[in-house]
């Protein structure tokens, strides 16, 4: 006898929306760490975040329906932190530390909602812009990216039959498990999920996280996704992002203050956080310039996250600098997180094993690798290089140079000015796939 | 909000048994065709069927729990043909013919139940024997095999976690779909599912059948499984089996009658069935002897199913014979069904394409290929060569020689006698994997 739950079936018929983001915790942990500092120290700073699709060949506005996009963004704006979520943020330990988030900050979060957005189409792309207080707009980065990426996935799968989808996910599961099996061969691996923003979809990210937990055990050290960390009792992973030095630099009154901005940001950070949260992200305006000008105390920090240099070269550059500063790299941590996949993880792991502590943040190639999985072929599920960057702060343009010239963002004249101050890129441009 | 159907959940808690065989139609179509003839012509013949595990290294009695096996067999004995099933058997066309099953036979089926069984353990194996009227015991072959094979699968998966099973089936689906993609390259392919008896499980067989339907369209000509044919509106495929000549030979009063038995069986068959059901299964006592002694009218039949010779050699042997008889092989049909998989299907297809009509019956390697799929490794899901053969009829031993000496079954002295009458095997023994 077939038993059908008629109530559920009827309810399912009436779905108006299948929401992509259903919790304000469905974001990266570093956003919350940064948010607390921004809220405490820069409550009056305004910052504009903008969606940027670096994969211009994918004309998103012709793929993703505007009405659906607005409905998803509007739904995200309707979200509030729930009591359970705030209690967990207050009561949980992060990076071994209790009470990471101050009671007054938690109190402010209880009233938080995502601010408004401006959306229009231009040249086949969406212009999606978030303007307002930095402490509000910063929180759009991850949900905006997750929404656009999942709507793109849904569009690619819209005409697929039930069976094609079955094969699609069977292949994707098999593919990820082959990667897990290869990673099992690296005994001292420490790896975390950094794939929220570029994920194929929320449920798929959750499956990927479960796969790593199952397959890698303690070598899977956690996820950047706060909601998944809470639900699966995993460590929430993340420290800080380029927006901190970018905003500080944009606000700098003169060139001297601009050149000093990356270090001022670290000064602020260490007044809020310590231990394994003292991770330097050195590449906002080029790692070479950053290291050349860095005060001695920066070498006391726990580690670096080289995020746009080639991993081996970038890691060696930092190790050399630690040695120059008289520090033992074996006591230091390197976090690799730029477009990593199993090949580059293996290569980097083997190159540095025993010479430095390492961990890996695995993003797009963990949560959105469907290449070769679609039985109907096509590239509709290929990930794109979509980012949501701070583009101005306090009304002044924000710039990122990065170690990969192909990743530079900002007004061209400002980029030129920053290059005069920080020097030309030390690395060749590398194609940005994701 | 999570909605749980409490009634269903509670009911699920109370499962005493997850029945493997849930319908008497969950059998191979040829059993019903043969059954009608047996019931009509040989109602008084008794025949004993016995389970034989040719993969002796797998000690089934140490893997499959006897209580579970008895519970499953007992459940199968509780089944009756339902009204819907009998109406469908009466009203459906099979092989293009309406009213394949006579009303009095359908009437008898409405009272049919599987007869008793004898089960005991010996030397790590199960001795499972069905004794009684041939028209009853013959119907145990397929459900007995499906039950034992699925219990073996379940035992192999008993300790697997939810996640390992997810990976297992994802891999198996991906693997089958790679096979389907290869078969899509064969434009004139005609292939059917013959995998009921050796299936991993019923639900998996159903998925495989759906995969072939989805992936091969009209080139997937149907399934031997009557229940799946009914439920999925597919053609039921199958003709006759070795038990017909084996029983006829066992009952033969003298050597002359024994040598003539394979042809007498065909005589009977053509009085019941015609068209594409006139398929010769020539290898019960060796194809060479069969062809040498066959009357001319056998060459008028639609085709042959070479079932134990190597496919290319076996097909060529039959094509030569047709030519000797002045028949055009291009108007004839060869059905290949012995341990076929994509490699041998491709090879056979390419070898004979344009020279003879062909179809393939794809069995164990369709519905039970999990090699390389278990993330925990091990060989517990490897298929075994399990058969359920007629071992005596009318109290006299039944023998099968086959074209593969490794597949001979029966009393050794009787095998010797048969070999004196039919000649030595024309082919070398080939390992029987499935």
Coordinates of N, CA, C and O in Angstrom, one line a residue, chain A residues 183 186-194 212 216-222 237 333-337 340 345 349 353 357-362:
Chain A
X183 N 42.7 12.5 -0.7 CA 43.1 13.3 0.4 C 43.4 12.4 1.6 O 44.2 12.8 2.5
X186 N 46.9 11.8 2.8 CA 47.7 12.8 3.4 C 47.5 12.8 4.9 O 46.6 13.4 5.4
X187 N 48.4 12.2 5.6 CA 48.1 11.9 7.0 C 48.0 13.2 7.9 O 47.2 13.2 8.8
X188 N 48.7 14.2 7.6 CA 48.7 15.4 8.5 C 47.9 16.5 7.9 O 48.0 17.7 8.3
X189 N 47.0 16.1 7.0 CA 46.2 17.2 6.4 C 45.3 17.9 7.4 O 44.8 17.3 8.3
X190 N 45.1 19.2 7.2 CA 44.1 19.9 7.9 C 43.3 20.7 6.8 O 43.9 21.6 6.2
X191 N 42.1 20.5 6.7 CA 41.3 21.1 5.6 C 40.0 21.5 6.1 O 39.4 20.9 6.9
X192 N 39.5 22.6 5.5 CA 38.1 23.1 5.9 C 37.4 23.5 4.6 O 37.9 23.7 3.6
X193 N 36.1 23.5 4.8 CA 35.2 24.0 3.7 C 35.1 25.5 3.7 O 34.7 26.1 4.7
X194 N 35.5 26.0 2.5 CA 35.4 27.5 2.3 C 34.4 27.8 1.1 O 34.5 28.8 0.5
X212 N 33.1 15.3 3.8 CA 34.5 15.5 4.3 C 34.5 15.0 5.8 O 35.5 14.4 6.2
X216 N 37.2 12.2 6.1 CA 38.5 12.7 6.6 C 38.6 12.8 8.1 O 39.7 13.0 8.6
X217 N 37.5 12.6 8.8 CA 37.5 12.6 10.3 C 38.2 13.9 10.8 O 37.8 15.0 10.4
X218 N 39.1 13.7 11.7 CA 39.7 14.9 12.3 C 40.5 15.8 11.4 O 40.8 16.9 11.7
X219 N 40.9 15.2 10.2 CA 41.6 16.0 9.3 C 40.7 17.1 8.6 O 41.2 18.1 8.1
X220 N 39.4 16.9 8.8 CA 38.5 17.9 8.3 C 38.2 18.8 9.6 O 37.6 18.4 10.5
X221 N 38.8 20.0 9.5 CA 38.8 20.8 10.8 C 37.6 21.7 10.9 O 37.4 22.3 12.0
X222 N 36.8 21.8 9.9 CA 35.6 22.6 10.1 C 35.1 23.3 8.8 O 35.6 23.0 7.7
X237 N 35.2 28.2 10.8 CA 36.5 28.6 10.4 C 36.5 29.9 9.6 O 35.7 30.1 8.8
X333 N 51.9 29.0 10.7 CA 50.8 28.4 10.0 C 50.6 29.1 8.6 O 50.5 30.3 8.6
X334 N 50.5 28.3 7.6 CA 50.1 28.9 6.3 C 48.7 28.3 5.9 O 48.5 27.1 6.0
X335 N 47.8 29.2 5.5 CA 46.5 28.7 5.1 C 46.3 29.0 3.6 O 46.4 30.1 3.2
X336 N 46.1 27.9 2.9 CA 46.0 28.1 1.4 C 44.5 28.0 1.0 O 43.8 27.0 1.4
X337 N 44.1 29.0 0.3 CA 42.6 29.0 0.0 C 42.2 29.5 -1.3 O 41.1 29.8 -1.6
X340 N 41.9 26.2 -4.6 CA 42.5 24.9 -4.4 C 41.7 23.8 -4.9 O 40.4 23.9 -4.9
X345 N 46.3 20.9 -3.7 CA 46.5 20.5 -2.3 C 47.6 19.5 -2.1 O 48.4 19.7 -1.2
X349 N 50.9 20.4 -0.1 CA 51.1 19.6 1.1 C 52.5 19.0 1.1 O 53.2 19.0 2.0
X353 N 55.4 20.0 3.6 CA 55.2 19.1 4.7 C 56.5 19.0 5.6 O 57.6 18.8 5.1
X357 N 53.5 24.6 9.5 CA 52.2 24.1 9.7 C 51.3 24.6 8.5 O 51.5 25.7 8.0
X358 N 50.3 23.8 8.1 CA 49.5 24.1 7.0 C 48.1 23.8 7.2 O 47.8 22.9 7.9
X359 N 47.2 24.6 6.7 CA 45.8 24.1 6.5 C 45.3 24.6 5.2 O 45.9 25.6 4.6
X360 N 44.2 24.0 4.7 CA 43.7 24.4 3.4 C 42.2 24.8 3.6 O 41.5 24.1 4.3
X361 N 41.9 25.8 2.9 CA 40.5 26.2 2.7 C 40.0 25.9 1.3 O 40.5 26.4 0.4
X362 N 39.1 24.9 1.3 CA 38.7 24.3 0.0 C 37.3 24.9 -0.4 O 36.4 24.7 0.3

